[in-house]
Coordinates of C-alpha atoms in Angstrom, one line a residue:
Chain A
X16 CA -49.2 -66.3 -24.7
X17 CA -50.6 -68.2 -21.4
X18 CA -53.0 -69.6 -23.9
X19 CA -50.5 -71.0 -26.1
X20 CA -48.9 -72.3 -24.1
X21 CA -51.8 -74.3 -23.0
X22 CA -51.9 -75.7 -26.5
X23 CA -48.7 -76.4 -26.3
X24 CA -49.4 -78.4 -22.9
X25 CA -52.5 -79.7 -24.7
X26 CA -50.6 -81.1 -27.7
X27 CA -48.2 -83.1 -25.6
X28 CA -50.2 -84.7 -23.3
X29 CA -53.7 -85.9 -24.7
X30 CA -52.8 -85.6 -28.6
X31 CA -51.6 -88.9 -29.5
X32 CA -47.6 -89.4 -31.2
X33 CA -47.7 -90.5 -34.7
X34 CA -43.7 -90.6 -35.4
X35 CA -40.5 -88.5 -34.2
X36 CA -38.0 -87.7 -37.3
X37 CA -34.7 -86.9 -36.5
X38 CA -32.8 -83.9 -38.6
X39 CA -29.0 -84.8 -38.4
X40 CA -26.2 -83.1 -38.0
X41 CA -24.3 -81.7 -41.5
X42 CA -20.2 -82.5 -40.8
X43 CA -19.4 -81.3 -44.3
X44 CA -18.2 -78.3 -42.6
X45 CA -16.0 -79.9 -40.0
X46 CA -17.2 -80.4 -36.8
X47 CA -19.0 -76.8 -36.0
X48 CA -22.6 -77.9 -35.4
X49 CA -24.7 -77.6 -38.0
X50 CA -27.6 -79.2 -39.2
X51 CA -28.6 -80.9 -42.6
X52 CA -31.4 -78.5 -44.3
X53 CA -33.1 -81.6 -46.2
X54 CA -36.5 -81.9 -46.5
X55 CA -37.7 -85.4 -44.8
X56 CA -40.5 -86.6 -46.4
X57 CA -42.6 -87.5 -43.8
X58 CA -43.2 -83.6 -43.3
X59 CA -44.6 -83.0 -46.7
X60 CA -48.0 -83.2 -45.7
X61 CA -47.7 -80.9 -42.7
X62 CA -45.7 -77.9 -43.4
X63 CA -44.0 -75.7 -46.1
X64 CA -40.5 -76.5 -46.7
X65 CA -39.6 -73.0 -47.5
X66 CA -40.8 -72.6 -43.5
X67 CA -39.2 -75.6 -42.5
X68 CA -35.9 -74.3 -44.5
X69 CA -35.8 -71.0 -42.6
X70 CA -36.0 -72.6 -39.1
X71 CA -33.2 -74.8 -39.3
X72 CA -31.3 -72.1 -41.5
X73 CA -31.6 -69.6 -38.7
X74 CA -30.7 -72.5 -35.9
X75 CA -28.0 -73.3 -37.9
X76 CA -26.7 -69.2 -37.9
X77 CA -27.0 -69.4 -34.4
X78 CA -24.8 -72.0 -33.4
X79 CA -22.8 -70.6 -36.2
X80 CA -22.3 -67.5 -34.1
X81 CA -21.9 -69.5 -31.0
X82 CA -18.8 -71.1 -32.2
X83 CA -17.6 -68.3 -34.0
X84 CA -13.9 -67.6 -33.2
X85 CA -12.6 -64.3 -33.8
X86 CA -11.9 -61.1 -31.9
X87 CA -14.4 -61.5 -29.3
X88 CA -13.9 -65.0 -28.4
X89 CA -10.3 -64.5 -28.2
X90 CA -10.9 -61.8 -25.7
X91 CA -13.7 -63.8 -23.6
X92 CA -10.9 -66.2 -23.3
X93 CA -8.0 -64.7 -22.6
X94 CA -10.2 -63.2 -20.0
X95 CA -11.1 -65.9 -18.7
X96 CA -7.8 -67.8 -18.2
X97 CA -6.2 -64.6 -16.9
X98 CA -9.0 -64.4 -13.7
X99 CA -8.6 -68.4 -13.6
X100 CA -11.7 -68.9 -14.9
X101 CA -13.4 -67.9 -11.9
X102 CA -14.9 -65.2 -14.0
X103 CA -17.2 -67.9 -14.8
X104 CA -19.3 -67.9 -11.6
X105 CA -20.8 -64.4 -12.4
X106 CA -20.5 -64.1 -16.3
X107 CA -22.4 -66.7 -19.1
X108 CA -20.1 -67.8 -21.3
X109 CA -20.7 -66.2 -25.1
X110 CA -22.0 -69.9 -25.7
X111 CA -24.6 -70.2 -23.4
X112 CA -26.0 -66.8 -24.0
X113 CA -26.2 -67.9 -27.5
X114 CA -28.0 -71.1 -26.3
X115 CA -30.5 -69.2 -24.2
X116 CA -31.9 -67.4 -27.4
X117 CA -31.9 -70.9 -29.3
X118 CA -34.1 -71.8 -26.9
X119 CA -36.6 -68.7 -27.0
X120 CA -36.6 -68.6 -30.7
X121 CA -37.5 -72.8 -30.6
X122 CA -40.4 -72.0 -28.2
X123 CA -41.7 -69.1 -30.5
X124 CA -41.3 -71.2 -33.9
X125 CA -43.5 -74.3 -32.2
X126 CA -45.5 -71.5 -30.7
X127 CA -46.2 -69.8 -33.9
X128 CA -45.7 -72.1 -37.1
X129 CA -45.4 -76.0 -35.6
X130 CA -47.8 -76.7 -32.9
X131 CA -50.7 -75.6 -35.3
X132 CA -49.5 -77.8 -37.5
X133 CA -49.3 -80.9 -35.2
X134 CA -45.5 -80.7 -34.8
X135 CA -43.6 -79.8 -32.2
X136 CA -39.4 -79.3 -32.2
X137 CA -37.3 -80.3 -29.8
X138 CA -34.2 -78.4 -28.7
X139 CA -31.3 -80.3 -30.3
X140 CA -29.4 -79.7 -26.6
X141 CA -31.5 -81.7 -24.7
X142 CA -30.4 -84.6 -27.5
X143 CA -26.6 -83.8 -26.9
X144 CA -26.8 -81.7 -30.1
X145 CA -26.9 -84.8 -31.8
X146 CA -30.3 -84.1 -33.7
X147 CA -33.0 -81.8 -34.0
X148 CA -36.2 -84.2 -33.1
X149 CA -39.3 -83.3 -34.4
X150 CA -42.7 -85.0 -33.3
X151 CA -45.6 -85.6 -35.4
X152 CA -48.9 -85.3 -34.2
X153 CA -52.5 -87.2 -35.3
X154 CA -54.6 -85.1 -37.4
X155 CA -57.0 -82.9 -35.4
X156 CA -59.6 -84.6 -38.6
X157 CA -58.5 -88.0 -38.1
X158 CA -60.4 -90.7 -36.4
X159 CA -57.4 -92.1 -34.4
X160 CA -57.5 -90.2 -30.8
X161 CA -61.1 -88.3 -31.4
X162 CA -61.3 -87.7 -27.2
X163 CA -57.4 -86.5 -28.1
X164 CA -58.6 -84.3 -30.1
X165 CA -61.8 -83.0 -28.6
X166 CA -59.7 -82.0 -25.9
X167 CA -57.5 -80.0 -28.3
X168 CA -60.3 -78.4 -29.5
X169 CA -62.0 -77.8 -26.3
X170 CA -59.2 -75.3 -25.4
X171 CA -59.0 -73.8 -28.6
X172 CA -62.6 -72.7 -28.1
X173 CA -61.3 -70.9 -24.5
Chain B
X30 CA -24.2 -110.3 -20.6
X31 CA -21.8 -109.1 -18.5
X32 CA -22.8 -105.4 -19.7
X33 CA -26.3 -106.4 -18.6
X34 CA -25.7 -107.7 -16.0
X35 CA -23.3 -104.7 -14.7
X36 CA -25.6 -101.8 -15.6
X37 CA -28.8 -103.6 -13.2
X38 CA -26.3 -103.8 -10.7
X39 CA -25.3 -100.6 -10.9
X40 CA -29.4 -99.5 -11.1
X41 CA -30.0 -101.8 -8.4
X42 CA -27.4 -99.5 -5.9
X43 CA -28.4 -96.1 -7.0
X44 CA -32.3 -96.5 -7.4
X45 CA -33.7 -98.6 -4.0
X46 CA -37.3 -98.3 -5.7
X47 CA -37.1 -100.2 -8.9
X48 CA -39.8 -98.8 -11.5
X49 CA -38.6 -101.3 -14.2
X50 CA -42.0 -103.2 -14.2
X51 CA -43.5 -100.0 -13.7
X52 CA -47.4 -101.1 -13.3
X53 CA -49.4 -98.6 -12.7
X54 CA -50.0 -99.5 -8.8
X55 CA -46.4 -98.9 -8.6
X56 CA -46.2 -95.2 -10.0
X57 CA -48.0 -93.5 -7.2
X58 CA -45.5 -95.0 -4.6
X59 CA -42.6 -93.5 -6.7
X60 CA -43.9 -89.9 -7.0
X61 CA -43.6 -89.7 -3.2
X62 CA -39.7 -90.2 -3.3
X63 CA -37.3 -87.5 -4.1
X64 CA -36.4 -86.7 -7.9
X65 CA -33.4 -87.9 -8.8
X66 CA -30.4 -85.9 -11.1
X67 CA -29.0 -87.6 -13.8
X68 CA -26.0 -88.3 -13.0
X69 CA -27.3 -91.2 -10.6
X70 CA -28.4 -92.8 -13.9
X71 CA -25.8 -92.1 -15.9
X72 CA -24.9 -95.2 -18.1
X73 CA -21.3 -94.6 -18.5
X74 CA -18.7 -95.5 -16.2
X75 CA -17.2 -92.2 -15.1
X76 CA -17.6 -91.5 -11.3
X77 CA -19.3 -88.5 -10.1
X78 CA -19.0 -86.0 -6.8
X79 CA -20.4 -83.2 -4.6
X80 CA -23.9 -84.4 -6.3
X81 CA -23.0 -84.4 -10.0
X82 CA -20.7 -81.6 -10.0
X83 CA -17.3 -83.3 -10.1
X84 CA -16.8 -85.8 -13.1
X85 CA -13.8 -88.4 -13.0
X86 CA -12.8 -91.6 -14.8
X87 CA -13.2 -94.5 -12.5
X88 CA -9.4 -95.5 -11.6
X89 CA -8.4 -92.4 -9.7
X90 CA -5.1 -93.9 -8.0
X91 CA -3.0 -92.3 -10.4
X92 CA -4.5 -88.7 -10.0
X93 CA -4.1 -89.1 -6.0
X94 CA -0.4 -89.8 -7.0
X95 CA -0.3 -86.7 -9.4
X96 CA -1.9 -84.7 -6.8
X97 CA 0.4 -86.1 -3.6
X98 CA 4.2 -85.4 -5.9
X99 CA 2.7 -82.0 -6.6
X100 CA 1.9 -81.2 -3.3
X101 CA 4.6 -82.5 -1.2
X102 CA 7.1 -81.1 -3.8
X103 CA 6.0 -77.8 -3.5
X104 CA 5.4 -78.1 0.4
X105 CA 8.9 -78.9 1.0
X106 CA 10.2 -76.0 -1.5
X107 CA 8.2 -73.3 0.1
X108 CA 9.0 -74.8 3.5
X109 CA 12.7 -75.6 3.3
X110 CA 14.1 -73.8 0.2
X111 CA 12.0 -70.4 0.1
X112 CA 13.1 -69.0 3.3
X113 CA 17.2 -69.0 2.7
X114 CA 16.6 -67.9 -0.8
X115 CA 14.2 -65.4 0.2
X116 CA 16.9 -64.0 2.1
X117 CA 19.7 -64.4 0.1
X118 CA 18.4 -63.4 -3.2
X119 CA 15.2 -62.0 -3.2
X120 CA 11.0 -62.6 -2.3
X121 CA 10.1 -62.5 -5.9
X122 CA 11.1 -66.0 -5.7
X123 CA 8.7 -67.6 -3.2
X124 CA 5.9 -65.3 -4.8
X125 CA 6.4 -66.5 -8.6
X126 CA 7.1 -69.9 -7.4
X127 CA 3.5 -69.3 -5.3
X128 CA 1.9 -68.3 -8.6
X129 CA 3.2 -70.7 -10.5
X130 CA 1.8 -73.5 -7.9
X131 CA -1.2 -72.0 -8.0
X132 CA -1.8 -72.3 -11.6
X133 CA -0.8 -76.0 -11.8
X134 CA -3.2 -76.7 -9.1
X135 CA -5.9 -74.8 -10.7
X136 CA -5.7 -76.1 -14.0
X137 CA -5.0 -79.7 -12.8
X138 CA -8.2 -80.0 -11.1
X139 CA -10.3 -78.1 -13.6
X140 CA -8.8 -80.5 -16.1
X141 CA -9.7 -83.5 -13.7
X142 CA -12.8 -82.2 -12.4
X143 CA -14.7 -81.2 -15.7
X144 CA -16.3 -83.2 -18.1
X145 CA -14.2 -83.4 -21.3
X146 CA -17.2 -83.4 -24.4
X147 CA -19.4 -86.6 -23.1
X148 CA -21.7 -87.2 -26.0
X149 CA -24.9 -88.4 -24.2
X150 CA -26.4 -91.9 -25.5
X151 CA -29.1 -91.9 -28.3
X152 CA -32.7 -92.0 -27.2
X153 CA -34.2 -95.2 -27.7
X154 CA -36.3 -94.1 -30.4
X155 CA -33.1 -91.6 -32.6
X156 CA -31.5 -96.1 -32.1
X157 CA -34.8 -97.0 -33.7
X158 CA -34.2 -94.8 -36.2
X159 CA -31.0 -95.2 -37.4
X160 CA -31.3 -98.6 -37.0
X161 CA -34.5 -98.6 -39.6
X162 CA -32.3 -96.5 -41.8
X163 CA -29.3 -98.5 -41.8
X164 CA -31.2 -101.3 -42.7
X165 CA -32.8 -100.1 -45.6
X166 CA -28.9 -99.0 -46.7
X167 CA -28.0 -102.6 -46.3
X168 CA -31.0 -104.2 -47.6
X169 CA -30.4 -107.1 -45.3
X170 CA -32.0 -108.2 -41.8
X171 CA -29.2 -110.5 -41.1
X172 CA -28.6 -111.4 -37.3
X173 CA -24.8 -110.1 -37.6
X174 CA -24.4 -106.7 -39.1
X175 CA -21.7 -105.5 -41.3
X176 CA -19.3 -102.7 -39.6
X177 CA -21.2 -99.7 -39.7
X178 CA -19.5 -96.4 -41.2
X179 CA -20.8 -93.6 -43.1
X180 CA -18.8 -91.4 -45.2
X181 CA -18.5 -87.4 -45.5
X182 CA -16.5 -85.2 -46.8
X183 CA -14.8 -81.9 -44.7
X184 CA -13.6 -79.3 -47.1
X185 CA -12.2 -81.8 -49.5
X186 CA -11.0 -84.5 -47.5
X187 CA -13.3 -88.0 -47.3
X188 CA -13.9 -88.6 -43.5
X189 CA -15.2 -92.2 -42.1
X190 CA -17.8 -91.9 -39.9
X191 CA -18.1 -94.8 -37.3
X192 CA -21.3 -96.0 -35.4
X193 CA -20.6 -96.9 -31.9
X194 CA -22.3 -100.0 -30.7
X195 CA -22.3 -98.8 -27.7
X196 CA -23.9 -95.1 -27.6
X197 CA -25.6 -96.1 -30.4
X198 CA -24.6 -93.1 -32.4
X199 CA -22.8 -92.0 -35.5
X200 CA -19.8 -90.6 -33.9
X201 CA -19.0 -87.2 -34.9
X202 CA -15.8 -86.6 -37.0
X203 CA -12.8 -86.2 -34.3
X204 CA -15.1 -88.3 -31.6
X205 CA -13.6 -91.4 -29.5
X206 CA -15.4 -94.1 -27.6
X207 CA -13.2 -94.0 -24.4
X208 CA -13.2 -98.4 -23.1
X209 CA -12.1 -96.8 -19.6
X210 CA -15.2 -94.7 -19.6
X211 CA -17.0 -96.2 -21.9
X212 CA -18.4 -93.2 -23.0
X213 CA -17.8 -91.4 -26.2
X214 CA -16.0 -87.9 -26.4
X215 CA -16.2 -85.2 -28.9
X216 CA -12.6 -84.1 -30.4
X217 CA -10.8 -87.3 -27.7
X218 CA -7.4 -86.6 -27.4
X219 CA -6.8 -89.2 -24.9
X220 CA -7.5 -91.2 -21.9
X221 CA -4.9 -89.5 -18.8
X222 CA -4.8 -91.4 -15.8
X223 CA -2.3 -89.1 -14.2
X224 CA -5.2 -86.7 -14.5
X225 CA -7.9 -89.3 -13.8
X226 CA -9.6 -88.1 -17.0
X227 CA -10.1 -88.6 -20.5
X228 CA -8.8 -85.2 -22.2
X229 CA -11.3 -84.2 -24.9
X230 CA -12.7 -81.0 -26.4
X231 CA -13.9 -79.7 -23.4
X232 CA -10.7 -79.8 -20.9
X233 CA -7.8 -80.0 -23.5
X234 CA -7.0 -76.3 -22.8
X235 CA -6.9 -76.7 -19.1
X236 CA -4.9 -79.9 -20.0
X237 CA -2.5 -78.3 -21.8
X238 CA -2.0 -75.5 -19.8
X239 CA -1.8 -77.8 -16.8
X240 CA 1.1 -79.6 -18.4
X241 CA 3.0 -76.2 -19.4
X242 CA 3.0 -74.6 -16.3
X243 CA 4.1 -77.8 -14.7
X244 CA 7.3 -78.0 -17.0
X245 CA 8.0 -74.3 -16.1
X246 CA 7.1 -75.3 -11.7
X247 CA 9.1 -78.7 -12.2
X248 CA 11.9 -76.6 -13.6
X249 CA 11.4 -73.8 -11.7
X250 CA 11.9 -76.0 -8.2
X251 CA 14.6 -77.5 -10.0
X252 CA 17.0 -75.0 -10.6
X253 CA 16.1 -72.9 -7.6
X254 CA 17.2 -76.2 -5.7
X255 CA 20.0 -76.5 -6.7
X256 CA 21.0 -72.7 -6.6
X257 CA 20.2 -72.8 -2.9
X258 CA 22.7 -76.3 -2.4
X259 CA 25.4 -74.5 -4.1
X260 CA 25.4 -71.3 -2.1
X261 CA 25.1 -73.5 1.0
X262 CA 28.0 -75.9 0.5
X263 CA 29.6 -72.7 -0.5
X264 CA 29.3 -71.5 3.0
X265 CA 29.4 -74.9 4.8
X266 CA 31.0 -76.9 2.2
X267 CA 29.0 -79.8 -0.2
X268 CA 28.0 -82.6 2.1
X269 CA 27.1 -80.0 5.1
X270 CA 24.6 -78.2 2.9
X271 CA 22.8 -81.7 2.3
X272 CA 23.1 -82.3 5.9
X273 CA 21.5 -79.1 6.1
X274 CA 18.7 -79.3 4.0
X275 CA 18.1 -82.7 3.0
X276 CA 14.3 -82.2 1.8
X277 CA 16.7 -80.6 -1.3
X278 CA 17.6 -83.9 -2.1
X279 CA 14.1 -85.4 -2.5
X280 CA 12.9 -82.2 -4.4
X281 CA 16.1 -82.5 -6.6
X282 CA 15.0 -86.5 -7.4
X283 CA 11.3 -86.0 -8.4
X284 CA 12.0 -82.9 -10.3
X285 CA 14.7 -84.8 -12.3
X286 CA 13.0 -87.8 -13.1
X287 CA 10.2 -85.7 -14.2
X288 CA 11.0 -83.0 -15.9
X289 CA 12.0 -85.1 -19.2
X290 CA 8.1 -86.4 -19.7
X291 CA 6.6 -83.5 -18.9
X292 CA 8.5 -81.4 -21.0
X293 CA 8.5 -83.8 -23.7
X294 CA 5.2 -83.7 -23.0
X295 CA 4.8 -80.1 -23.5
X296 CA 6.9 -80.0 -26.5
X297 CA 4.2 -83.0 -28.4
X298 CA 1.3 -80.7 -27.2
X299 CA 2.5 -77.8 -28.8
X300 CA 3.0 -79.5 -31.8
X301 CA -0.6 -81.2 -32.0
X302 CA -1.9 -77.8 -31.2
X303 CA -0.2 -75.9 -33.8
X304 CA -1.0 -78.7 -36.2
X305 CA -4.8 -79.0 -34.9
X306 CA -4.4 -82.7 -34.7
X307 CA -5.3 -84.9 -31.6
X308 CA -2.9 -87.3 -29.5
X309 CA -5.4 -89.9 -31.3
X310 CA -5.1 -88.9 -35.4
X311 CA -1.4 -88.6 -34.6
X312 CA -1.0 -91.6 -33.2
X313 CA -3.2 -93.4 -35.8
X314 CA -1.3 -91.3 -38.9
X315 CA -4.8 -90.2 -39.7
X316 CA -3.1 -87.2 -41.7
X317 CA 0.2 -87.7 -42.5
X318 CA 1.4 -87.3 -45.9
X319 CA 2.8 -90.9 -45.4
X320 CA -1.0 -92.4 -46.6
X321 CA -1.4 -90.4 -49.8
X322 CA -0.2 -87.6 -51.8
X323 CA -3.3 -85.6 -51.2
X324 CA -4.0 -86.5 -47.4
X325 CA -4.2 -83.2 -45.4
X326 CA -5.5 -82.0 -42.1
X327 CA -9.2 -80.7 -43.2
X328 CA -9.3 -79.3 -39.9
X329 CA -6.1 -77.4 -39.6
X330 CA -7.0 -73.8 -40.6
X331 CA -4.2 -72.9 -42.6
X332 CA -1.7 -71.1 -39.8
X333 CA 0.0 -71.9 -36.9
X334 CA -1.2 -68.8 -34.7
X335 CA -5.1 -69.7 -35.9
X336 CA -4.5 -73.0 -35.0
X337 CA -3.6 -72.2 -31.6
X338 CA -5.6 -69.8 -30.6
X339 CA -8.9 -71.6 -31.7
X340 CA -7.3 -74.5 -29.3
X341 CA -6.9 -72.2 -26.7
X342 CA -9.0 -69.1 -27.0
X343 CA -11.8 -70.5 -28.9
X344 CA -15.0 -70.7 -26.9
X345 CA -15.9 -73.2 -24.8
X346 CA -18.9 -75.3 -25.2
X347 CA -21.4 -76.1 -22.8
X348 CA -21.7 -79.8 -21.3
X349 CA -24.1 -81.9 -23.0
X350 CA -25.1 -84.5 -20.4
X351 CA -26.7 -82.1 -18.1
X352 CA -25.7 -83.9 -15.1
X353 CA -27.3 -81.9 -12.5
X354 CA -30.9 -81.8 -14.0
X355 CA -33.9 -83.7 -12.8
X356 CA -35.0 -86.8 -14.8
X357 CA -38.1 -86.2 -16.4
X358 CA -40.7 -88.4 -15.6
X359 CA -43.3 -87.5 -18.3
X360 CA -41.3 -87.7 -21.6
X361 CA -43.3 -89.5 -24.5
X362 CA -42.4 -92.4 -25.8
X363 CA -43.0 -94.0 -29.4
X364 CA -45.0 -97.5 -29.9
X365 CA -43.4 -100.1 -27.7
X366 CA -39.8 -101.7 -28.8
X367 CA -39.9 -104.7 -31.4
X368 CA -39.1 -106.9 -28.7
X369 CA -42.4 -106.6 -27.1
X370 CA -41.7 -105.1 -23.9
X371 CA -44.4 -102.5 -23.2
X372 CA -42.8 -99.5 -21.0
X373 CA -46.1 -98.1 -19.2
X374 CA -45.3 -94.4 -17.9
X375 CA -41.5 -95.9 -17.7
X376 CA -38.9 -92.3 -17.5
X377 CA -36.6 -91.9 -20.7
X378 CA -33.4 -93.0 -18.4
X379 CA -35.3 -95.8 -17.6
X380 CA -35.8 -96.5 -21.3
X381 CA -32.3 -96.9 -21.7
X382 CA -31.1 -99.1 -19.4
X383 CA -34.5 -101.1 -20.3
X384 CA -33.2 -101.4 -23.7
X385 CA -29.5 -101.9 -22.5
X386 CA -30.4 -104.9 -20.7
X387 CA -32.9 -106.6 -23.2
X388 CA -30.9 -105.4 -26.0
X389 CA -27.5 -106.7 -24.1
X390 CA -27.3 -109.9 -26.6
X391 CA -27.0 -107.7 -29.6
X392 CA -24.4 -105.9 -27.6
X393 CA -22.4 -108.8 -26.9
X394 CA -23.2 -110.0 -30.3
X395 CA -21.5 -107.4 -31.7
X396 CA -18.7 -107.1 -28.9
X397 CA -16.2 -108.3 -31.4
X398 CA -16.7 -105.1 -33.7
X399 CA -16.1 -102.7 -30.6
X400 CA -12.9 -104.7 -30.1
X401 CA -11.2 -102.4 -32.9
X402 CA -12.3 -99.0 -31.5
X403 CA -10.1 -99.6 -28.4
X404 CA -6.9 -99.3 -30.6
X405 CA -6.9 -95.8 -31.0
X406 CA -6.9 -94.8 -27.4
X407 CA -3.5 -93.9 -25.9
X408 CA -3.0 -97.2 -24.0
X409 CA -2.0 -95.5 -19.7
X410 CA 1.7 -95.6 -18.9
X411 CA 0.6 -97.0 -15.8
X412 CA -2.0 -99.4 -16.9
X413 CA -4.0 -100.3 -13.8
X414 CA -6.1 -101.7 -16.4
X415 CA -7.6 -105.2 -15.9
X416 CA -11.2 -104.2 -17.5
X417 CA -13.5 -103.5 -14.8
X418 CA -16.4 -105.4 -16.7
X419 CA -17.8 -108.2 -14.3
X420 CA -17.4 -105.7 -11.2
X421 CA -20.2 -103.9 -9.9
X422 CA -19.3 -101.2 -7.6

């Protein structure tokens, strides 16, 4: 894992950005957050879309789950208003648990399936939710960055 | 301009070091001062305390009012009223009216203190982007663009989806742009000065909660008031028991004057909770049956109880602005703007206001199209409104 991570590193400092695309949000729903599951074209090249598909299917479950109201929730806040909210300052809220495993699962997919690929995703909370960004990478092959990607390699070979 | 000219102001006061011709002599020197949260660079106009935890609307006159009728109201009925009634009836009455003050405080400050559903700004390169794919939509490059709006449709019903000139963002369905604030908020009920906040999805329970136990303390103080004047005067006779007590008399007139609002107030609440509608789509008529035979709520879920409790119980979503974090002085950047200022090493907040500035013609350009969006706030009872644009504070 360290030495993933060092890819990751790798990937964001010395490879060079070719493009960000930005995923937006899917309001047929209402406004529970949820993201549009469309292909963009500019990843065609670079990954599956049945992958692609999956991730933002299961981000889209998770905030699904997050927002849920029903039993649960009801209790959390009736809870919570009964203590004055000042149940807050010990417990996570159902929502930022939720949050907290959107972010592992992000860091594992990029680990995993994007950063070999030259992509890496954003978390959509450190863009206000608005959009799930997703940076493009140069080629490894192409001529654009070659020290770029020499250094990329370099720790690969570690 | 004036926007411009505002925002570096404002940068000018928070940031001594100015990094916005960031050379790269310059960046060594600004890795030696402390990091800064990002609520120093927040481009909005809200007010922030105790370092980013406390978030308020810039005009807080009102609130110290709020705050000051509360207080004193409730200081003279525990002080003058409590103890004879205490006496002559019974202690539950100082300890439920104790509760009750309590609450209202609670929930008056959480509502005041919290931030209500902010949306953050767009990065500059999510503007880029939308911009590129609006103007594709439009197939035109002309120097004054149409009224952006995009359409969708929520479980049946066609929704308009406006782009805020500002934020430069497709607002979410339910989302305001707040003129006092100048900051867009998600499900915006409306701008309260009494509270010194704008009420959105984030504080409208705490709002409404604040506004109900009020009623029941106004009412409360009010009867209990006047229960103690009458078993006085019928001791000592009438004008003795106002001789008597005469902080009575005060309590008596702000609890009269305003129990009607807040009540009232109470009573419009319930209904736009129970009809999942906000002070805003009621006001505008967004989904009365008055517009067309098939306009319905697409939010409403059906039942009155549902309805409520996802207003009330539902959970409650995290803030997206982040206000306490560090900026982050490493975050990539795509090829330069189109305007053909290079940003060497410049931070992502930076970015913004960069583009703010140098973009602040096409804001002004298009100040005439923001002009509209201001109609659906609420306009303050007490409007201590002459817009703060030209001040720098």
């Amino acid at each position: 894992p360290a030495e993933t991570f060092h890819n990751l590193q790798e990937l964001r400092h010395s490879a060079s950005l070719a493009n960000k695309i930005f995923i937006q949000r899917d309001y047929s729903e209402g406004t529970t957050c949820k993201f549009q599951t469309k292909f963009p074209s500019e990843l065609e090249s670079r990954i599956e879309w049945t992958l692609f598909e999956d991730t933002v299917k299961t981000l889209n479950n998770y905030y699904a789950e997050a927002e849920k109201i029903g039993g649960q929730s009801y209790l959390e806040g009736c809870l919570a208003c009964a203590t004055a909210y000042l149940i807050f300052l010990c417990m996570e809220t159902r929502y930022e648990k939720v949050l907290k495993k959107i972010a592992k699962y992000i860091q594992e997919q990029n680990e995993k399936i994007y950063a070999p690929r030259g992509l890496l995703i954003t978390d959509p909370i450190e863009r206000g939710m608005r959009v799930i960004e997703i940076c493009i990478y140069e080629d490894r092959g192409s001529s654009g960055s070659s020290s770029g990607s020499s250094s990329v390699s370099g720790s690969t070979a570690r | 301009m004036h926007l411009g000219v505002s925002e570096s102001m404002r940068e000018c006061e928070y940031s001594q070091i100015s990094t916005r011709s960031s050379t790269p002599m310059e960046t060594p020197y600004k890795k030696r001062t402390s990091r800064k949260r990002k609520w120093e660079s927040f481009p909005g106009r809200s007010k922030f305390y105790c370092d980013g935890r406390i978030m308020m609307a810039r005009q807080t006159g009102v609130f110290c009012l709020t705050l000051v009728l509360i207080l004193v109201t409730s200081g003279l009925f525990f002080t003058f009223d409590c103890p004879f009634l205490a006496l002559q009836l019974t202690t539950a009455i100082p300890v439920i009216g104790g509760v009750l003050f309590l609450f209202v405080l609670g929930t008056l400050l959480r509502t005041s203190f919290s931030d209500p559903g902010v949306l953050p700004r767009a990065t500059p390169d999510e503007a880029a982007d939308l911009e590129r794919q609006i103007d594709v939509a439009n197939g035109s490059t002309g120097y004054r663009p149409p009224p952006r709006t995009k359409e969708v449709v929520i479980n049946g019903q066609t929704v308009k989806l406006k782009y805020c000139f500002t934020c430069k963002i497709f607002r979410p369905p339910r989302a305001s742009h707040c003129s006092l604030c100048d900051n867009c908020v998600e499900r915006f009920d409306h701008h309260c000065p009494w509270v010194g906040n704008c009420v959105g999805r984030r504080n409208y329970r705490f709002f409404y909660m604040f506004i109900l136990s009020l009623s029941f303390l106004t009412i409360f103080i009010f009867a209990f008031v006047i229960t103690h004047i009458i078993l006085r005067s019928h001791r000592n006779g009438f004008l003795n028991a106002l001789k008597d007590s005469p902080a009575s008399v005060l309590e008596v007139v702000v609890c009269f004057f305003s129990v009607w609002s807040i009540v009232g107030l109470s009573g419009f609440h319930t209904y736009l909770i129970s009809s999942n509608q906000t002070t805003n789509e009621d006001i505008k008529g967004s989904w009365s049956s008055k517009r067309g035979k098939d306009n319905y709520n697409p939010y409403s879920h059906g039942n009155i109880f549902t309805n409520c409790c996802s207003a009330l119980c539902g959970p409650l979503p995290p803030s997206l602005i982040d206000r306490r974090g560090f900026i982050q002085s490493d975050t990539l950047q795509l090829a330069p703007p189109t305007n053909g200022i290079t940003m060497y090493g410049a931070t992502q907040s930076q970015q913004s206001h960069m583009v703010s500035e140098t973009g602040s013609e096409s804001v002004t350009k298009t100040s005439a199209f923001r002009a509209p969006n201001s109609f659906c706030r609420l306009p303050p009872p007490l409007s201590s409104s002459s817009r703060p644009v030209n001040q720098s504070f």
